[in-house]
XYZ file of C-alpha atoms in Angstrom:
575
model
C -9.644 -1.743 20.773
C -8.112 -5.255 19.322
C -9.667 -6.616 16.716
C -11.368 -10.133 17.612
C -11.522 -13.169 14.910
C -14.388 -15.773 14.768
C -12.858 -17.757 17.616
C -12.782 -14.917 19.924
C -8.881 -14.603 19.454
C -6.688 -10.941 19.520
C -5.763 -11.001 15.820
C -2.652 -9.618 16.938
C -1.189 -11.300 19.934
C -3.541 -14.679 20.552
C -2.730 -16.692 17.461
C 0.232 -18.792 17.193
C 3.300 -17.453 15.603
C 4.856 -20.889 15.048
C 3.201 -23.865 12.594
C 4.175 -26.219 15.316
C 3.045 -24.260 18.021
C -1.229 -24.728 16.952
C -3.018 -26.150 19.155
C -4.826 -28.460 16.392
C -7.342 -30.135 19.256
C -8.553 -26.569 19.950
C -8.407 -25.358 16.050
C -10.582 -28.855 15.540
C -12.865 -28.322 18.103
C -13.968 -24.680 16.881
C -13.948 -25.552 13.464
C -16.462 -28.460 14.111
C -18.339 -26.715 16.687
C -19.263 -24.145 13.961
C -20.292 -26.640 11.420
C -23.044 -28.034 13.725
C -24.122 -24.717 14.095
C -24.623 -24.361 10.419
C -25.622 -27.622 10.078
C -28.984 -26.908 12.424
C -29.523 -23.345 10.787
C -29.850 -25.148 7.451
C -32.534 -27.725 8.873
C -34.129 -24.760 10.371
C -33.811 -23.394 6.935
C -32.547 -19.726 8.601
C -30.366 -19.277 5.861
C -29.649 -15.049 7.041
C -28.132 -17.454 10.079
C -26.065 -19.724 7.916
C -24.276 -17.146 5.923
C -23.540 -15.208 9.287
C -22.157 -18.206 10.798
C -20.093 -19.070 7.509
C -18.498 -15.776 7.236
C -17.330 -15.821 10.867
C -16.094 -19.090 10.249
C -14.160 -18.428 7.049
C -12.495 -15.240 9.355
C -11.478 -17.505 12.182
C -7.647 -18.434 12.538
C -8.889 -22.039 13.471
C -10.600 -22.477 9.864
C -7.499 -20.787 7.981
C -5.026 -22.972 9.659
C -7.296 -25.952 9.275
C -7.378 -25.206 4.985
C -4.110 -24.792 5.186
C -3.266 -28.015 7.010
C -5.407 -29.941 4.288
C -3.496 -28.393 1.369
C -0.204 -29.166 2.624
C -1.070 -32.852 3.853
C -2.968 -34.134 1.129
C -1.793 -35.995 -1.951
C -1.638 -33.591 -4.400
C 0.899 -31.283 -1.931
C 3.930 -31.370 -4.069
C 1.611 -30.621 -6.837
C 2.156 -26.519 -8.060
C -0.086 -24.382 -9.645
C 0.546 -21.624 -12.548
C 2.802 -20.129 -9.991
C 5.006 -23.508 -9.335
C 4.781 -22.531 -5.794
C 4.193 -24.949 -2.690
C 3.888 -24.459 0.680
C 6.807 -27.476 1.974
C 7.865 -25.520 5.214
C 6.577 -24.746 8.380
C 7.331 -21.089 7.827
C 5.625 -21.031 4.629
C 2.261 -22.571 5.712
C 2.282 -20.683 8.970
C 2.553 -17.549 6.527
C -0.339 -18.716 4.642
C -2.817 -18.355 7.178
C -2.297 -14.761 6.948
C -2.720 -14.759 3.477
C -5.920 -16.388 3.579
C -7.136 -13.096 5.375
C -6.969 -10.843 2.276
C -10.484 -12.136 0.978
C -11.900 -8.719 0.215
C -9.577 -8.226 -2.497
C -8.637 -11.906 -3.777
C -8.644 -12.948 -7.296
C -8.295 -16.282 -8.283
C -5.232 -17.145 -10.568
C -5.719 -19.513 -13.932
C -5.773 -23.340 -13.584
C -2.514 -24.959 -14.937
C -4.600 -28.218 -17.113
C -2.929 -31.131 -17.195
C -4.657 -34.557 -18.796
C -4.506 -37.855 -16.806
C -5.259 -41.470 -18.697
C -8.971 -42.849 -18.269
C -9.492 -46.770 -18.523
C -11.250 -46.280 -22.178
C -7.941 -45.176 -23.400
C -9.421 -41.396 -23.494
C -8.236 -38.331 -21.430
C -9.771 -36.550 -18.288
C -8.646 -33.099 -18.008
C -7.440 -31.565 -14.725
C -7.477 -28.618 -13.341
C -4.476 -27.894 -10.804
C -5.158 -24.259 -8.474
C -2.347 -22.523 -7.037
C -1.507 -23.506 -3.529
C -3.738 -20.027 -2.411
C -6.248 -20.746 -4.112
C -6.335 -24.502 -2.818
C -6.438 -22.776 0.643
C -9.122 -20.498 -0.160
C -11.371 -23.057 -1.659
C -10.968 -25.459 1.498
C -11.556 -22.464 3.779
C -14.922 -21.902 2.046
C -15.365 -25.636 1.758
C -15.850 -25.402 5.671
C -18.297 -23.633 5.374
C -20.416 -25.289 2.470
C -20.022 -28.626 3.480
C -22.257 -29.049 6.043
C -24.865 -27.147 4.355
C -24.568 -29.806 1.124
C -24.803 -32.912 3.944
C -27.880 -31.671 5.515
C -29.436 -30.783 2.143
C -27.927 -33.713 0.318
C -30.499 -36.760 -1.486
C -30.130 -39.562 1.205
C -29.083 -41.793 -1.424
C -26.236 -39.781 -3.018
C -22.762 -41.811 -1.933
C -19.999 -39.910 -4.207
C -17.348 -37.355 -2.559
C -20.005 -36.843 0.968
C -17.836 -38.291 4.413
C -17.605 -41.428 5.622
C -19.581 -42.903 2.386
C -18.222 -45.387 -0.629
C -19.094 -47.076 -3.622
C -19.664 -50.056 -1.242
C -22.615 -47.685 0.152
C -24.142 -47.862 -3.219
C -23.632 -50.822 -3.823
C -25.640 -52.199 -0.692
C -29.157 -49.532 -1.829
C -28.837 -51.108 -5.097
C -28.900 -54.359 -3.375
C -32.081 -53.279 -1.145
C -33.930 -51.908 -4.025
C -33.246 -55.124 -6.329
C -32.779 -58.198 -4.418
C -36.228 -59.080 -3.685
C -38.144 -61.418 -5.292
C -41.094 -58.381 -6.027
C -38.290 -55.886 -6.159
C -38.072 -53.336 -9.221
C -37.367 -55.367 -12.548
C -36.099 -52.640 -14.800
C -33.249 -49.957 -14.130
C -32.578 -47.020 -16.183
C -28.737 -46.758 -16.177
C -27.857 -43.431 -16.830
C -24.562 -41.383 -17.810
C -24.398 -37.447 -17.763
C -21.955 -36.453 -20.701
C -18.943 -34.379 -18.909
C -20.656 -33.235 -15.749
C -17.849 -31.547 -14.289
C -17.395 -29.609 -17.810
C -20.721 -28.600 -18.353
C -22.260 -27.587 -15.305
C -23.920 -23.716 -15.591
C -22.170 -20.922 -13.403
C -25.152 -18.682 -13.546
C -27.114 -22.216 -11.757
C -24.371 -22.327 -9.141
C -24.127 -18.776 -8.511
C -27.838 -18.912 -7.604
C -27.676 -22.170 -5.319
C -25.075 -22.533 -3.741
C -25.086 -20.990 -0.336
C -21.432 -19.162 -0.136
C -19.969 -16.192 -1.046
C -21.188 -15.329 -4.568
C -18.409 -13.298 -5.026
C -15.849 -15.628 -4.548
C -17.617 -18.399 -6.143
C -18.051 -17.022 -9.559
C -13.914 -15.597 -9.510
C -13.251 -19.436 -9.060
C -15.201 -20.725 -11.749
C -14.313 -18.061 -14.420
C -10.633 -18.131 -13.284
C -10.056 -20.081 -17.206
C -7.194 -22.345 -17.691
C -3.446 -22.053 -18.902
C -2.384 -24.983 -21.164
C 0.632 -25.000 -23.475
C 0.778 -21.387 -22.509
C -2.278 -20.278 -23.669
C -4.753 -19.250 -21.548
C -8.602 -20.123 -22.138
C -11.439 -19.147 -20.802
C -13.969 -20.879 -18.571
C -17.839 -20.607 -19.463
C -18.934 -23.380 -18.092
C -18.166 -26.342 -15.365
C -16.428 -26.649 -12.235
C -13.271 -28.571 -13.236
C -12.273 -31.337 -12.245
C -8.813 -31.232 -9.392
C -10.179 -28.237 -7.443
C -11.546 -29.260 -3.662
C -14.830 -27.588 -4.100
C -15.587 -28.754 -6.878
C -16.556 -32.252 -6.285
C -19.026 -30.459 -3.143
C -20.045 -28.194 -6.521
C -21.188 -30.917 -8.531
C -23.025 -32.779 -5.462
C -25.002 -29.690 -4.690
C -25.841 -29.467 -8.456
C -27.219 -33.007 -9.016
C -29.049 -32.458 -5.119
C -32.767 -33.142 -5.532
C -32.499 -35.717 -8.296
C -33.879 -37.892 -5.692
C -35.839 -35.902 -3.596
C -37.742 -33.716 -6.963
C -38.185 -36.849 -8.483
C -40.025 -38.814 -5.355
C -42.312 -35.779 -5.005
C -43.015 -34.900 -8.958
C -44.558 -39.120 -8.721
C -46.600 -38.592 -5.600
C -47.822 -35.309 -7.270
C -48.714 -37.141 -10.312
C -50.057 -40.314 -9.455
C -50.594 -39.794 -5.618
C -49.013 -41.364 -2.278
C -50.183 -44.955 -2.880
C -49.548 -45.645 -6.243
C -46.260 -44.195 -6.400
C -45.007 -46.045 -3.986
C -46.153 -49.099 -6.400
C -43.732 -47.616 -8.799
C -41.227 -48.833 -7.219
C -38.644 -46.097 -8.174
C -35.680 -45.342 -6.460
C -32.635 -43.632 -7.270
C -29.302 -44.444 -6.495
C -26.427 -41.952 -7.398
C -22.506 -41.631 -6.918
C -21.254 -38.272 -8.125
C -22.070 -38.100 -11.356
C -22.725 -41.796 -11.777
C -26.779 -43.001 -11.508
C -29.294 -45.706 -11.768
C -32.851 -45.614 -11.392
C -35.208 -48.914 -10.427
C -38.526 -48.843 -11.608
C -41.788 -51.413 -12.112
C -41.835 -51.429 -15.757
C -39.963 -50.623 -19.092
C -42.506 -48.019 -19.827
C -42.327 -46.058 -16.967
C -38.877 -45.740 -17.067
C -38.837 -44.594 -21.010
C -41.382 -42.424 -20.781
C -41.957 -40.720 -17.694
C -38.568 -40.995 -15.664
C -35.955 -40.587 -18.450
C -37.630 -37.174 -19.444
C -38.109 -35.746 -16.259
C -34.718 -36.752 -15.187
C -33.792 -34.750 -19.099
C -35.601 -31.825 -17.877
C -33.638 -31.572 -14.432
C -30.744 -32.221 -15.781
C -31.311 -29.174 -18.258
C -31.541 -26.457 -16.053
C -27.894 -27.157 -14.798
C -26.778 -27.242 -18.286
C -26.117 -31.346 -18.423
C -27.482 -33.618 -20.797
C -27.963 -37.361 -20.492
C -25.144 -39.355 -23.105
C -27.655 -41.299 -25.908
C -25.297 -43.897 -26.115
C -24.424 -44.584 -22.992
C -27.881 -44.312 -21.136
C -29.980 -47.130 -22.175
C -33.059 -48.904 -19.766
C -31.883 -52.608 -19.032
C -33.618 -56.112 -17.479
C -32.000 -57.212 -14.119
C -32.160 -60.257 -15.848
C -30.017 -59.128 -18.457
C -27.713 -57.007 -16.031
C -25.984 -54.297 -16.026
C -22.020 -52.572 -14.909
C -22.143 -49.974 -12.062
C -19.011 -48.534 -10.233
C -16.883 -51.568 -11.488
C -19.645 -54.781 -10.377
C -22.695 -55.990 -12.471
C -25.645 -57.047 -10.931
C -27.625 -59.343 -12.291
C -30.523 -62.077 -11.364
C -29.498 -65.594 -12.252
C -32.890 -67.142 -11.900
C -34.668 -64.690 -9.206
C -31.514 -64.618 -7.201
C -29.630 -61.228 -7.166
C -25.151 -61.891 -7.528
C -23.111 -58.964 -7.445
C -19.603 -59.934 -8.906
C -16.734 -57.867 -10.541
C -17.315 -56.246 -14.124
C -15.644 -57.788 -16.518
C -14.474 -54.349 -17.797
C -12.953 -53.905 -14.296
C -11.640 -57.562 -14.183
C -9.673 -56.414 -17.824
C -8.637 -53.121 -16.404
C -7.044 -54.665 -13.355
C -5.034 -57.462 -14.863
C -3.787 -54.698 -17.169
C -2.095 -52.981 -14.778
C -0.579 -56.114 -12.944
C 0.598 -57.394 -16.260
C 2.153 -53.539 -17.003
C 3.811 -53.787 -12.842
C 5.459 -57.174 -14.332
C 6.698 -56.169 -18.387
C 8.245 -53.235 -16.624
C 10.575 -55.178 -13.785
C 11.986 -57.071 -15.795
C 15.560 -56.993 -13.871
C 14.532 -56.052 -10.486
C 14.900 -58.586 -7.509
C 12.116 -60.634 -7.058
C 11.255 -58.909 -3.568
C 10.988 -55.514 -4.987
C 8.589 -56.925 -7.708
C 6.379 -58.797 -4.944
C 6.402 -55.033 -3.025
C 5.236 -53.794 -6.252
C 2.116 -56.047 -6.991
C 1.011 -56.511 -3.479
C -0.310 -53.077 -2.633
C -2.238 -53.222 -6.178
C -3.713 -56.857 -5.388
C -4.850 -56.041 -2.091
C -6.577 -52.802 -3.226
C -8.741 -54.486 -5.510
C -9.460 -57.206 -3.600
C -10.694 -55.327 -0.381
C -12.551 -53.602 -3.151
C -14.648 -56.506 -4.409
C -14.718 -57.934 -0.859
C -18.256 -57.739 0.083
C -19.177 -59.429 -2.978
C -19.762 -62.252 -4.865
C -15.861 -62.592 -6.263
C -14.398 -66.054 -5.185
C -14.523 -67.443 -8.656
C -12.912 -64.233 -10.653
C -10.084 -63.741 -7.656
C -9.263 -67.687 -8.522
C -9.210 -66.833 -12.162
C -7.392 -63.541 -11.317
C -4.497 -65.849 -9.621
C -4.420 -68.360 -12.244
C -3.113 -65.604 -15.036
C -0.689 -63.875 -12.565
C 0.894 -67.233 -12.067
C 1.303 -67.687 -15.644
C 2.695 -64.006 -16.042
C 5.400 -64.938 -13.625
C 6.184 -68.190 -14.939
C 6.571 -65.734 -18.408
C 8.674 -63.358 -16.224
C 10.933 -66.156 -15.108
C 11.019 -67.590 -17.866
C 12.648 -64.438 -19.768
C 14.581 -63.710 -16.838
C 16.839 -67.554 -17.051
C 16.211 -68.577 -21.205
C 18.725 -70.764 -20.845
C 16.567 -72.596 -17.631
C 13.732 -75.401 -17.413
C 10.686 -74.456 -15.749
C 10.936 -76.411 -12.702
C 14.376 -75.175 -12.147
C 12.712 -71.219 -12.393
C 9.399 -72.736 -10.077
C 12.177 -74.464 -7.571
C 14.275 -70.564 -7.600
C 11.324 -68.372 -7.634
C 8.330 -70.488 -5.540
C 8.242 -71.922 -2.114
C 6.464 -74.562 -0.251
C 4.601 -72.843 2.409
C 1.881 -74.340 4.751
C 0.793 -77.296 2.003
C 0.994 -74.614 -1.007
C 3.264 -73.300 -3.495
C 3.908 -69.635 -2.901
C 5.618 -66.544 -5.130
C 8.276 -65.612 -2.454
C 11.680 -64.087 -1.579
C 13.715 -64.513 1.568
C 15.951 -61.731 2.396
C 18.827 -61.797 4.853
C 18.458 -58.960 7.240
C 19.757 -57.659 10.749
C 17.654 -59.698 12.343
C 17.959 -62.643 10.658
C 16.097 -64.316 7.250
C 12.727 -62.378 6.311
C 10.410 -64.127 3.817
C 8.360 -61.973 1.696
C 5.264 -64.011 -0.589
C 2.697 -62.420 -3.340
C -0.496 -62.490 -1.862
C -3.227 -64.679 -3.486
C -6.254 -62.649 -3.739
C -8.550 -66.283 -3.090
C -7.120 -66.304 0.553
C -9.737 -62.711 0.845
C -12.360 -63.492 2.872
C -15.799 -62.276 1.117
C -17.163 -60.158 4.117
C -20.742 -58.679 3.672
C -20.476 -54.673 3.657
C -22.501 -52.963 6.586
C -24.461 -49.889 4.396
C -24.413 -46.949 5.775
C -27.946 -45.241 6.556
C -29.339 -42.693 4.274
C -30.006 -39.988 6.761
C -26.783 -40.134 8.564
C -25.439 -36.454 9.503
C -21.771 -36.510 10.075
C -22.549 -32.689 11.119
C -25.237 -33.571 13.228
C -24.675 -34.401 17.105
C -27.446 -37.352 17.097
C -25.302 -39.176 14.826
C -22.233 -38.741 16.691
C -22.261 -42.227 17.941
C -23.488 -43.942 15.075
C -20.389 -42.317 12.942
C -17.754 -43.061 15.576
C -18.629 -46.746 15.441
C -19.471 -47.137 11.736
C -15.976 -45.576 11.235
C -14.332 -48.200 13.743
C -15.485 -51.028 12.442
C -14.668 -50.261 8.859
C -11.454 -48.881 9.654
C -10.833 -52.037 11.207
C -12.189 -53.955 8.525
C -9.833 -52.192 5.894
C -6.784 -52.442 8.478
C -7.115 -56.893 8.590
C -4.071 -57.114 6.826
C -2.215 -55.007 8.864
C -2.732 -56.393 12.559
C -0.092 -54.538 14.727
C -1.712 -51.093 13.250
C -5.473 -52.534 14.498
C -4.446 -53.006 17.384
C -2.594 -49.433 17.477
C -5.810 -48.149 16.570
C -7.934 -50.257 19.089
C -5.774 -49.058 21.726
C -6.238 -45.427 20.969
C -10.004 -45.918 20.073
C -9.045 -44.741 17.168
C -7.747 -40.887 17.951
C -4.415 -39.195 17.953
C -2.173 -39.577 20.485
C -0.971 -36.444 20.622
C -4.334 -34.058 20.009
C -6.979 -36.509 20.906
C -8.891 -36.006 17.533
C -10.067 -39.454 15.335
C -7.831 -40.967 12.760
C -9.772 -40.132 9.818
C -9.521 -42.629 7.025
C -7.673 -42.059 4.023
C -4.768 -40.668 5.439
C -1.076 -41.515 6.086
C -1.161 -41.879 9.822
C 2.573 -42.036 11.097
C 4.093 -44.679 13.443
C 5.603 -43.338 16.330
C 8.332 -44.670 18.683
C 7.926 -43.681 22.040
C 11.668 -44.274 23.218
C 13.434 -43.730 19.818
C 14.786 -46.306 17.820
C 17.899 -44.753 18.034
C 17.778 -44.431 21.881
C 17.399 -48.518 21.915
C 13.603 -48.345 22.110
C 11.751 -51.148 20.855
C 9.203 -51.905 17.668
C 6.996 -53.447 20.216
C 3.301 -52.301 20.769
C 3.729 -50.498 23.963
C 6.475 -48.235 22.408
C 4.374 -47.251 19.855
C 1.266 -44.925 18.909
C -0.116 -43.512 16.195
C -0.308 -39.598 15.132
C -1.349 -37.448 12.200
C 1.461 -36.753 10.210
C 1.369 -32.717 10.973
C 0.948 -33.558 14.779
C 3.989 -36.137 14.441
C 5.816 -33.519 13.073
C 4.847 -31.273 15.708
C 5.911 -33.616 18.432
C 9.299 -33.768 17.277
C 9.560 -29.779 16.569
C 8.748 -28.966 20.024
C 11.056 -31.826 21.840
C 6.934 -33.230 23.514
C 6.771 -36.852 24.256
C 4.060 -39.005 24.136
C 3.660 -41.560 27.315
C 1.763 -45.293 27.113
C 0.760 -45.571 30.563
C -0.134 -49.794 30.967
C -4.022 -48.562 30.928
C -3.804 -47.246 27.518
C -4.553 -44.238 28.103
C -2.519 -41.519 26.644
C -1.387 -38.385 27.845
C 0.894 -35.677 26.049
C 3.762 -34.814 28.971
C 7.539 -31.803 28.120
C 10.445 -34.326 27.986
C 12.959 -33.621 30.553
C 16.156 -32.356 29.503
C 18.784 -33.389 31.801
């Protein structure tokens, strides 16, 4: 008798033998299939259900090949663990699905800790997992996540799918804006969340294999070649644990809401006028008065906290006016005379022109063209960032001070030069304006290249997104798909042939049919090849995942653009 795995595959002689040979529509469709399933046996709160459905998930080829897909395509992929291993060929990750099968007798290996720079001149602490233990965490994270959406505050915007800090941004708007909106707004700060969070807590919560999920969090860390153990927190770099920290700080919301209507009833609590808004580990509570805030909400919220081992930081947590103002996720809000603005931070504002000012001391002697391909990608980051507010005036300041740090570049580039010889080498005229720009001879003839000026951003109002949306639920399907589309279009206005790649597609693979998720690379593919004499017009080209451009390629499978747009995945003919 062959053994069968959650998809209803022969172990033995139904799975693919070949990386490039995985069906990754069909893996997709399985894997999601079962996450709706969980997803409605959590709102049915049939939890015997949900732990049935997880383990036959976390057995299923479809779900190991998926966590090892994510591993291998994600940023950190050329990142190693204790073991300086990494999975960079197809043989290698196709031999990690296997692996991920030997559950019953896994053990975790220690995290390597590294330490990356934070903006007050302090140090976060990583933790990196082996490449197995990556895969093991993402195969489980399958299986959590949609239990942590459905259970999830509907406020709570940090590390969840297809929400931002824009998200928060907009509640905190709602809540505030009015004229008889909240006044007062308890801005809190939990002192090293991710470091302090209790195991026994988790252990007892979190809906996954126990097991498992205490060998991951008492793996302890090697640094400088000593190893030390873990007693507490989820740290920071591993994939579960930003889902960890979310399920920890679930019900901040929710308790809170319900410990007011228990105390002062239904009526007057909604007079309160409380609300919380939270991004991972980052809060803010509105409420009616000073008093209520000091007094009532800050201790409860102590108390919660408590149980999961955090604490609130004294120095950091303080109860502020709207009038007076206050920094959250890079913006302040503040009421100028009854009327809510949301502009940059000015710690954010310093932070930024930091690291333009470090792009430019540190090209000193590159061509002027590489320097512009520098700052460019960093300028329009932060301006799409700070798009949907009120930000005209800082990106005009913003430009003025670049300016001036090229003129300073120039400057020490030709001592010997007058300024308006370095503004007549380095600027051109360009539609009625003076413009930082390089023109490069190429193949095709003279390219010109120009720094873009963060004022030319249009300020576009950000669409929030609502607080019960599902992404595991099927009534939301619709409402995701064209949330998605219209932001990803939004984020993609600088890059028009792409959009219209995108549009084309409605925004899905042309080679497996699934979306184009944002957030990753998606790869530019050439119908006829380049090197064939195909064009770099849009009907020669589509857009794939990376792994299923890859895959295309591997397995000699073309991609045809019939004039309808629609696409269909046909063998190439060999002659």
């Amino acid at each position: 008798m062959r053994k069968l795995t959650g998809d209803g595959e022969s172990a033995s002689s139904r799975e693919p033998q070949d990386w490039h040979a995985i069906d990754w529509h069909r893996v997709e469709q399985f894997v999601r299939t079962t996450q709706q399933r969980i997803a409605k046996a959590t709102l049915d709160k049939d939890w015997r259900r949900v732990k049935a459905l997880q383990r036959s998930l976390n057995h299923s080829f479809s779900a190991r090949a998926l966590a090892v897909r994510r591993v291998t395509e994600n940023q950190g992929k050329r990142t190693a663990g204790v073991d300086r291993q990494l999975w960079d060929s197809p043989a290698l990750k196709r031999a990690a699905i296997d692996r991920l099968k030997q559950q019953r007798g896994y053990r975790p290996k220690p995290l390597r800790r590294v330490y990356i720079p934070k903006s007050n001149g302090k140090e976060r602490p990583l933790g990196i997992p082996t490449m197995l233990d990556r895969a093991m965490q993402a195969l489980h994270l399958l299986g959590l996540e949609p239990v942590a959406e459905t259970t999830s505050d509907p406020n709570s915007y940090g590390f969840r799918r297809n929400r931002s800090t824009a998200d928060a941004m907009g509640q905190i708007f709602v809540c505030t804006s009015q004229k008889a909106s909240a006044p007062w707004v308890l801005e809190a700060d939990i002192r090293g969340c991710f470091d302090h969070i209790n195991h026994e807590w988790l252990v007892r919560h979190v809906p996954m294999n126990k097991t498992i999920l205490r060998k991951w969090l008492k793996a302890g860390v090697v640094h400088q070649g000593r190893l030390s153990p873990t007693e507490e927190g989820t740290p920071q770099g591993g994939i579960i644990s930003p889902t960890l920290a979310n399920m920890c700080l679930n019900g901040l919301e929710s308790n809170l809401t319900a410990h007011l209507v228990a105390q002062h009833g239904k009526t007057k609590a909604a007079k309160l006028k409380v609300n919380v808004i939270r991004y991972a580990d980052d809060f803010v509570i509105t409420g009616n008065s000073q008093e209520l805030l000091e007094t009532e909400i800050r201790p409860w919220t102590e108390a919660f906290l408590a149980q999961r081992g955090l604490q609130l930081s004294p120095e950091k947590t303080k109860v502020v006016h709207v009038d007076e103002g206050f920094d959250f996720l890079g913006w302040n809000f503040r009421k100028y005379k009854g009327k809510l603005l949301i502009k940059p931070s000015k710690k954010n504002v310093k932070a930024f022109y930091r690291k333009v000012s470090e792009i430019v001391k540190t090209h000193l002697s590159v061509k002027q063209e590489i320097l512009i391909a520098k700052l460019n990608p960093v300028l329009r980051g932060w301006a799409q960032y700070h798009q949907p507010v009120v930000a005209k005036e800082t990106f005009s300041r913003m430009d003025s001070l670049i300016y001036w740090r090229l003129v300073r570049w120039t400057r020490r580039r030709h001592p010997n030069k007058s300024r308006p010889w370095c503004k007549s080498r380095y600027w051109q005229r360009i539609k009625d304006r003076d413009e930082f720009a390089a023109t490069v001879k190429t193949a095709d003839g003279p390219l010109t290249t120009r720094l873009l000026k963060l004022v030319d951003t249009e300020i576009v109002r950000h669409e929030k997104i609502k607080g019960d949306y599902n992404p595991f639920d099927p009534a939301w399907e619709v409402y995701g798909e064209t949330l998605r589309t219209k932001r990803m279009l939004k984020n993609m206005a600088y890059q028009y042939e792409t959009s219209m790649l995108y549009i084309s597609q409605n925004g899905r693979c042309a080679l497996c049919a699934e979306p184009l998720e944002e957030g990753e690379r998606w790869h530019d593919h050439h119908i006829v090849y380049k090197v064939a004499g195909g064009s770099d017009s849009l009907s020669n080209r589509v857009l794939l995942h990376p792994v299923c451009h890859r895959r295309l390629h591997a397995l000699s499978l073309q991609v045809a653009k019939p004039a309808s747009q629609r696409l269909r995945v046909q063998q190439k003919k060999t002659l």
